[in-house]
PDB file of C-alpha atoms in Angstrom:
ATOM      1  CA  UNK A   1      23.440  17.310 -14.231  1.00  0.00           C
ATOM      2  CA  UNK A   2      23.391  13.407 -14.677  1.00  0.00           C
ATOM      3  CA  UNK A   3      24.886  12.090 -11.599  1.00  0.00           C
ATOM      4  CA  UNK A   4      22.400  15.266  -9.629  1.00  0.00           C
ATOM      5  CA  UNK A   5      19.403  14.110 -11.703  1.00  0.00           C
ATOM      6  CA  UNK A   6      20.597   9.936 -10.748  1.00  0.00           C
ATOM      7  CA  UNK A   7      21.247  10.727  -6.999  1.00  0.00           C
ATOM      8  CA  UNK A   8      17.565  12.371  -6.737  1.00  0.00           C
ATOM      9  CA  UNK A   9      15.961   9.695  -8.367  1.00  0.00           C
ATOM     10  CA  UNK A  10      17.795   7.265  -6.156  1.00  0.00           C
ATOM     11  CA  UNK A  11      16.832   9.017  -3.074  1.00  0.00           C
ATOM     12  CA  UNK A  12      13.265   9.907  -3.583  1.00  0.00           C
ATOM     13  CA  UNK A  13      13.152   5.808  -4.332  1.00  0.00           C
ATOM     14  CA  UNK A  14      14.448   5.107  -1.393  1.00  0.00           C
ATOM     15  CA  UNK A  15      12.436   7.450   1.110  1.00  0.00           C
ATOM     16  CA  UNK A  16       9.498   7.137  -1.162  1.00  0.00           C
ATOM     17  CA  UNK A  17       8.779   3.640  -1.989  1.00  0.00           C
ATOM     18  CA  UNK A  18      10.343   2.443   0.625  1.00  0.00           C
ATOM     19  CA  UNK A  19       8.017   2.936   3.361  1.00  0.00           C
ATOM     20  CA  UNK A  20       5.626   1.738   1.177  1.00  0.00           C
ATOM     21  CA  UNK A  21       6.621  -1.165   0.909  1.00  0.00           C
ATOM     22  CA  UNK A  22       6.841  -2.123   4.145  1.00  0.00           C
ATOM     23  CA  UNK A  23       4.033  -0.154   5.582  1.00  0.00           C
ATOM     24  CA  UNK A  24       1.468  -2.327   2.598  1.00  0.00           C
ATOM     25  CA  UNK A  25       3.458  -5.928   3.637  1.00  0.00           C
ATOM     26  CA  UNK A  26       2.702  -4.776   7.656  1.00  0.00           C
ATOM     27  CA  UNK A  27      -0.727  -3.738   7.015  1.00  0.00           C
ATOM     28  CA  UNK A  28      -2.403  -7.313   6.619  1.00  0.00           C
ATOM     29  CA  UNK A  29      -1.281  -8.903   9.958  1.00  0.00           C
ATOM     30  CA  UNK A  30      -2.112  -5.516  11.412  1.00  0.00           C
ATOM     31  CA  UNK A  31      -5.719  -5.563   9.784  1.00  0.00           C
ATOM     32  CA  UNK A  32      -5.859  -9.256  11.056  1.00  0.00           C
ATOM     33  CA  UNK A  33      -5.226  -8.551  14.832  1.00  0.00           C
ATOM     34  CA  UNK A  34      -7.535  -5.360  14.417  1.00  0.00           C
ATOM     35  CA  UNK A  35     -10.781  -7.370  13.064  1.00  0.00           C
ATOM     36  CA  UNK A  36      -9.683 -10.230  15.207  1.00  0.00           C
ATOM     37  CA  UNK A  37     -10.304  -7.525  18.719  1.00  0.00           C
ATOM     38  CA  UNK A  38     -12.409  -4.985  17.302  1.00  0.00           C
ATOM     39  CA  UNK A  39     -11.891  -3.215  20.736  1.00  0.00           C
ATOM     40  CA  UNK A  40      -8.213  -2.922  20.377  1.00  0.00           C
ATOM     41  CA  UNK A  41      -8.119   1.136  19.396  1.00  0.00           C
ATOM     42  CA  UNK A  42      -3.951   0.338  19.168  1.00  0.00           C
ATOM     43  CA  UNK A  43      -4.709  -1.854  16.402  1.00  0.00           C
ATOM     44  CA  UNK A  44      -7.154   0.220  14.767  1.00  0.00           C
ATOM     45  CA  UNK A  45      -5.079   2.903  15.031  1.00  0.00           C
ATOM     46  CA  UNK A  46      -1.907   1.073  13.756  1.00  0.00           C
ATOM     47  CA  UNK A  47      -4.005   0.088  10.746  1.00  0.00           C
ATOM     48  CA  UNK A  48      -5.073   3.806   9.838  1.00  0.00           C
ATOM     49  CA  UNK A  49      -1.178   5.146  10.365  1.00  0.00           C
ATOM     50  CA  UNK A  50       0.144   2.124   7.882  1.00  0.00           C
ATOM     51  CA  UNK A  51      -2.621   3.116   5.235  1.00  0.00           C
ATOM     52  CA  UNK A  52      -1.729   6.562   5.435  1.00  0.00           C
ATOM     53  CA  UNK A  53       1.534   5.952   5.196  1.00  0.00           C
ATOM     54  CA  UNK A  54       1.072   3.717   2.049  1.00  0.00           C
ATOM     55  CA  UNK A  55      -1.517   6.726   0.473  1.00  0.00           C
ATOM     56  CA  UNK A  56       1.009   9.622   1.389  1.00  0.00           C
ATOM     57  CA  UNK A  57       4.105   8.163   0.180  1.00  0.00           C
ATOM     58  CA  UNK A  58       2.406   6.388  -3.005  1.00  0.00           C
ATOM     59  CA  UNK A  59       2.220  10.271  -3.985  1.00  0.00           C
ATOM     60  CA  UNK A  60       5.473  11.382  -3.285  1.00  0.00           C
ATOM     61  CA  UNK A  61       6.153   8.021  -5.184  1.00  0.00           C
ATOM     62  CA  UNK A  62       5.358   9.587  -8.493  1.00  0.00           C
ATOM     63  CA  UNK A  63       8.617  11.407  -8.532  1.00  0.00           C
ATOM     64  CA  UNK A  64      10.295   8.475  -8.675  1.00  0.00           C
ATOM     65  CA  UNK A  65       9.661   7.535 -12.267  1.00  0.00           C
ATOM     66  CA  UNK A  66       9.474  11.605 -13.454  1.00  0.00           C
ATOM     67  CA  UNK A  67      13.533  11.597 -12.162  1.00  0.00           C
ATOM     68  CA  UNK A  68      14.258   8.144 -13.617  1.00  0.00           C
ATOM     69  CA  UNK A  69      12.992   9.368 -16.600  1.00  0.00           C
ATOM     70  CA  UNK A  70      15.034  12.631 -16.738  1.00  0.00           C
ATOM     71  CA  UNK A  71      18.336  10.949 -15.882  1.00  0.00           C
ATOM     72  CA  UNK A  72      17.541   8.428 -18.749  1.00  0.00           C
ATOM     73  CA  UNK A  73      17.188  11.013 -21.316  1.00  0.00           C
ATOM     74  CA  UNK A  74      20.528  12.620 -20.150  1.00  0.00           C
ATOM     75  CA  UNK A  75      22.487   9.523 -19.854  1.00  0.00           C
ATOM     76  CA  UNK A  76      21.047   8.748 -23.118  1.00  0.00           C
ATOM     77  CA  UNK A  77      19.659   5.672 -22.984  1.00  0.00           C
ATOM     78  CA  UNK A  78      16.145   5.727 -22.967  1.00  0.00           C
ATOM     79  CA  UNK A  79      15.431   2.846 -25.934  1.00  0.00           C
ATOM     80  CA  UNK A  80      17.702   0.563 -23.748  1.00  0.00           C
ATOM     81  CA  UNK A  81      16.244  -3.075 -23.347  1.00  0.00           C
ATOM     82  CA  UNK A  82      17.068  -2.662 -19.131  1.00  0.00           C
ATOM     83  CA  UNK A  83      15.163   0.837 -18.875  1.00  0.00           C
ATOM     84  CA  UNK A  84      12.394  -0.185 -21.333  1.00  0.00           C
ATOM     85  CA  UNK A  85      11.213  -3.033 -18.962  1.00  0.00           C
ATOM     86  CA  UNK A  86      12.356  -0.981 -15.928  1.00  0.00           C
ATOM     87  CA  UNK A  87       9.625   1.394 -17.291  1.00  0.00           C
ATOM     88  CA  UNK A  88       6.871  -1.087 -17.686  1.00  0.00           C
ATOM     89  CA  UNK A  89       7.206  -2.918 -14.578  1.00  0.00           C
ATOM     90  CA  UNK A  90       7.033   0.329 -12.737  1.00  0.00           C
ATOM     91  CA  UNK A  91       3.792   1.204 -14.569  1.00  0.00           C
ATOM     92  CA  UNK A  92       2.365  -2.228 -13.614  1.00  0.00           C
ATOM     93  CA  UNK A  93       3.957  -1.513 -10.353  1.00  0.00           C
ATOM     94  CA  UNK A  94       1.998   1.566 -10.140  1.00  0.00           C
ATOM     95  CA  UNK A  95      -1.370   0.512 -11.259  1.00  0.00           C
ATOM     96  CA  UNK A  96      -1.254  -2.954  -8.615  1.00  0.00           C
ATOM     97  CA  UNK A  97      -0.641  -0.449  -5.903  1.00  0.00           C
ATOM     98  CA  UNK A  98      -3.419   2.188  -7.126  1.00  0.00           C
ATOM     99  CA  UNK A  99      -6.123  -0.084  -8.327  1.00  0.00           C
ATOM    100  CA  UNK A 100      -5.679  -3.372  -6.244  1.00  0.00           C
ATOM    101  CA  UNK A 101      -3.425  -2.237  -2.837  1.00  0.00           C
ATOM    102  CA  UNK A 102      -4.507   1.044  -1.822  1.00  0.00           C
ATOM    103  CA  UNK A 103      -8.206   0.743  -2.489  1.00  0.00           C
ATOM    104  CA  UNK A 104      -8.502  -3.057  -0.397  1.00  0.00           C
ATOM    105  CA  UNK A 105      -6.902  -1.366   2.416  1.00  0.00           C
ATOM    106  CA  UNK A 106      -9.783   1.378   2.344  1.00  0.00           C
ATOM    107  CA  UNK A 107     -11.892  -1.272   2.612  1.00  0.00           C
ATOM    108  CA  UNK A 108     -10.913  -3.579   5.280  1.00  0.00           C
ATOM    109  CA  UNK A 109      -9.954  -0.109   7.380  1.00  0.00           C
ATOM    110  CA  UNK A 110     -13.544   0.540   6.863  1.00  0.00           C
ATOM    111  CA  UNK A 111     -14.560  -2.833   8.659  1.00  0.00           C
ATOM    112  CA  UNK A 112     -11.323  -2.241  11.363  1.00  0.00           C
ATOM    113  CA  UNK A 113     -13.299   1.049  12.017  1.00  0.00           C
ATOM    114  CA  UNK A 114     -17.004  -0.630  11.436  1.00  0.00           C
ATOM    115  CA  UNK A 115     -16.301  -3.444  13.785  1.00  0.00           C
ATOM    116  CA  UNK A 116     -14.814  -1.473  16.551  1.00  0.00           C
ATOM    117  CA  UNK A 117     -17.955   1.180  16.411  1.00  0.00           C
ATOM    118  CA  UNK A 118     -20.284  -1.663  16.391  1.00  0.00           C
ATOM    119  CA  UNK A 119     -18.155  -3.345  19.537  1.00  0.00           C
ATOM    120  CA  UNK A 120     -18.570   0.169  21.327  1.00  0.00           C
ATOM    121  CA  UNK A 121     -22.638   0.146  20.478  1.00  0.00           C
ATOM    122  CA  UNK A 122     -23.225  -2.871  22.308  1.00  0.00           C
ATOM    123  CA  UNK A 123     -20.716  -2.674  25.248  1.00  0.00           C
ATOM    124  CA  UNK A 124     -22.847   0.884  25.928  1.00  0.00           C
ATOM    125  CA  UNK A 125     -25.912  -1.411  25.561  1.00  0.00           C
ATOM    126  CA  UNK A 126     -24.721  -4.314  27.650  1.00  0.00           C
ATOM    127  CA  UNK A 127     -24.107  -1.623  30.432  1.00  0.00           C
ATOM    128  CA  UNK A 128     -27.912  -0.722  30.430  1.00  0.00           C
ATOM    129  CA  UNK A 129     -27.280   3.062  28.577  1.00  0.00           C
ATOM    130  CA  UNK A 130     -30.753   4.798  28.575  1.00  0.00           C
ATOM    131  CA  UNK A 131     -29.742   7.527  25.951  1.00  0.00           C
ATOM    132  CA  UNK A 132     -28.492   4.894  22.725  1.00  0.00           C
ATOM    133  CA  UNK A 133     -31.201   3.598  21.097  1.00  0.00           C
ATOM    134  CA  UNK A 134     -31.445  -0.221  21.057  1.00  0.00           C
ATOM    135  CA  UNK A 135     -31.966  -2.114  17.544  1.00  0.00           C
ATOM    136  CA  UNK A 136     -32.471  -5.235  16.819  1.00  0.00           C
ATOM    137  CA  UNK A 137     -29.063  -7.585  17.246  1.00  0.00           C
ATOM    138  CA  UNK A 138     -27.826  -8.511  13.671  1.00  0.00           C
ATOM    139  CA  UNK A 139     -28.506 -12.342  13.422  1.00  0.00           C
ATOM    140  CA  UNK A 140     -32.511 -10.875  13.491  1.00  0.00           C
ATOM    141  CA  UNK A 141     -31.771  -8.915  10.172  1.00  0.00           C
ATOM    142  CA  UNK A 142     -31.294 -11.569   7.180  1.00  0.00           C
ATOM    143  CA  UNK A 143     -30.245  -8.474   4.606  1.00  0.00           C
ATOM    144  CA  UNK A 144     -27.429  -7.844   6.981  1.00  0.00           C
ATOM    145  CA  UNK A 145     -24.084  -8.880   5.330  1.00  0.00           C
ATOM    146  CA  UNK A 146     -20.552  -8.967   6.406  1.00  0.00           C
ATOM    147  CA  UNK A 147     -18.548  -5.751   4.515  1.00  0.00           C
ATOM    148  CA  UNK A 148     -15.798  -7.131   2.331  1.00  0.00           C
ATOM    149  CA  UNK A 149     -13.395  -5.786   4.290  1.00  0.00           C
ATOM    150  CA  UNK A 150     -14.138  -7.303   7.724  1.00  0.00           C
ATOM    151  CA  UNK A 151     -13.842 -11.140   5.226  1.00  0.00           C
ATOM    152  CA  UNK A 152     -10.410 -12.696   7.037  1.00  0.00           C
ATOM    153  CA  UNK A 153      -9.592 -14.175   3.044  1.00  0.00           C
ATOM    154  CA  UNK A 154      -9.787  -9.968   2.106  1.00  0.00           C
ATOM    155  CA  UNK A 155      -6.439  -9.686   3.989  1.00  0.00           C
ATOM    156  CA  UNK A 156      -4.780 -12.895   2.073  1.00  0.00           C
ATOM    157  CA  UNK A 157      -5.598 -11.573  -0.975  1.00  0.00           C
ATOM    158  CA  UNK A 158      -4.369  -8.344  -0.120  1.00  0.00           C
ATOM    159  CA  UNK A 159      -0.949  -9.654   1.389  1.00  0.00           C
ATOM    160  CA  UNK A 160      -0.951 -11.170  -2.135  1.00  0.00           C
ATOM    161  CA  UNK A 161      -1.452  -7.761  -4.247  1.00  0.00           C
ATOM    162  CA  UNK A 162       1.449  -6.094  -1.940  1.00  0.00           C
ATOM    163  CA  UNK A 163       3.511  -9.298  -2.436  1.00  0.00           C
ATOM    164  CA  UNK A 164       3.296  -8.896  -6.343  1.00  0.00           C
ATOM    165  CA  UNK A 165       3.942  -4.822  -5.612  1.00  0.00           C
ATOM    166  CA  UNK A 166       7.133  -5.624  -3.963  1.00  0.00           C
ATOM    167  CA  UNK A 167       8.922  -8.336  -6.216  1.00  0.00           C
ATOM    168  CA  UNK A 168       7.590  -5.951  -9.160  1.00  0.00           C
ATOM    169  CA  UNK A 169       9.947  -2.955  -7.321  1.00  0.00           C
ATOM    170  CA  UNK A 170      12.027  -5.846  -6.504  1.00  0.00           C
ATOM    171  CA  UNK A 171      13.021  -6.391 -10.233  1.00  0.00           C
ATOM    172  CA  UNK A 172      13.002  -2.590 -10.681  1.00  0.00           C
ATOM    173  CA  UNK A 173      15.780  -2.341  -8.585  1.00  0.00           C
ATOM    174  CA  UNK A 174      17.726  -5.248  -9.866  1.00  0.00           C
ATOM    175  CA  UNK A 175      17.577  -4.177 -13.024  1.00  0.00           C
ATOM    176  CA  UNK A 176      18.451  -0.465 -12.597  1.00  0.00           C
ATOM    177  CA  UNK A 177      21.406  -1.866 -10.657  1.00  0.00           C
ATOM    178  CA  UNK A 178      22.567  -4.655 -13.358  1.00  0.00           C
ATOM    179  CA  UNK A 179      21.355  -2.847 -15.979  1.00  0.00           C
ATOM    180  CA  UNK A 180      21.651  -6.000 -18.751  1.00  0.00           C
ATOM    181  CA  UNK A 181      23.255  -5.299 -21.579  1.00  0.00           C
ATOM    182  CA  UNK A 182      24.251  -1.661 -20.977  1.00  0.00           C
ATOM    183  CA  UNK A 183      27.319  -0.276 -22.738  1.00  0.00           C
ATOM    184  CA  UNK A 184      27.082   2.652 -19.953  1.00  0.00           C
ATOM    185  CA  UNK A 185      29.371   0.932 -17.472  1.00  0.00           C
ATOM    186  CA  UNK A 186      27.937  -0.886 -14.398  1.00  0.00           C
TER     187      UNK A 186
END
């Protein structure tokens, strides 16, 4: 039941947080071309598949720890030194995707999508179309801000967050592969 319960956990890690991984470290240079031509649907669209993919796989993620845990309790070391910090760093691994990853992307997707709405508004009004109404352009309006998202510094901080997610899963590995100080065999 070990090495079942060991070859699970290994492979939901792998297909799990995996492409989560690299979909979060591709999304800021995506999310930097798509602001950068807010008529660019392609990059818009890349930006939206990349999130998803973080947001889908982030929940099929959670398995990853439930298995670890299991095989630790049948290979019987679950007050090991190796594990112990394996299990923290996943947990802080887990809460910098949820509460500083994951949510940033929202927002700058929001400003992707914003910008390339707002782009579409005034090419229609540049080409004379009867049928939009026309407002005021946005320099007139002084309680009109730029969203958070659409900030170009947004996307360096968030290459940041995903950099710390990755060495944090990173160290996961390298631990549950040297496994310090385990009498279990390497």
């Amino acid at each position: 039941m070990t090495k079942f319960l060991l070859v699970l956990h290994v492979l939901v890690a792998i297909i799990a947080i995996g492409p989560v991984t690299v979909a979060a470290s591709m999304f800021p240079p995506g999310a930097r071309r798509a602001l950068a031509d807010p008529g660019d649907p392609r990059a818009t669209e890349t930006v939206r598949l990349l999130h998803r993919i973080c947001r889908v796989y982030a929940a099929i993620g959670i398995a990853v720890p439930v298995l670890g845990f299991a095989t630790a309790l049948s290979m019987g070391v679950l007050d090991d030194a190796w594990l112990v910090a394996s299990m923290v760093l996943t947990g802080i691994a887990a809460a910098v995707l949820l509460a500083l990853v994951l949510p940033r992307q929202e927002e700058i997707l929001e400003a992707v999508e914003s910008a390339g709405t707002v782009e579409a508004v005034e090419a229609v009004e540049a080409a004379g179309s009867p049928s939009l109404p026309t407002s005021p352009p946005p320099s007139a309006s002084p309680s009109v801000s730029v969203p958070v998202g659409a900030d170009p510094r947004a996307t360096v901080r968030l290459a940041m967050f995903t950099g710390i997610f990755n060495l944090l899963w990173a160290t996961v590995t390298i631990l549950m592969i040297v496994r310090p100080g385990s009498t279990t065999g390497a």
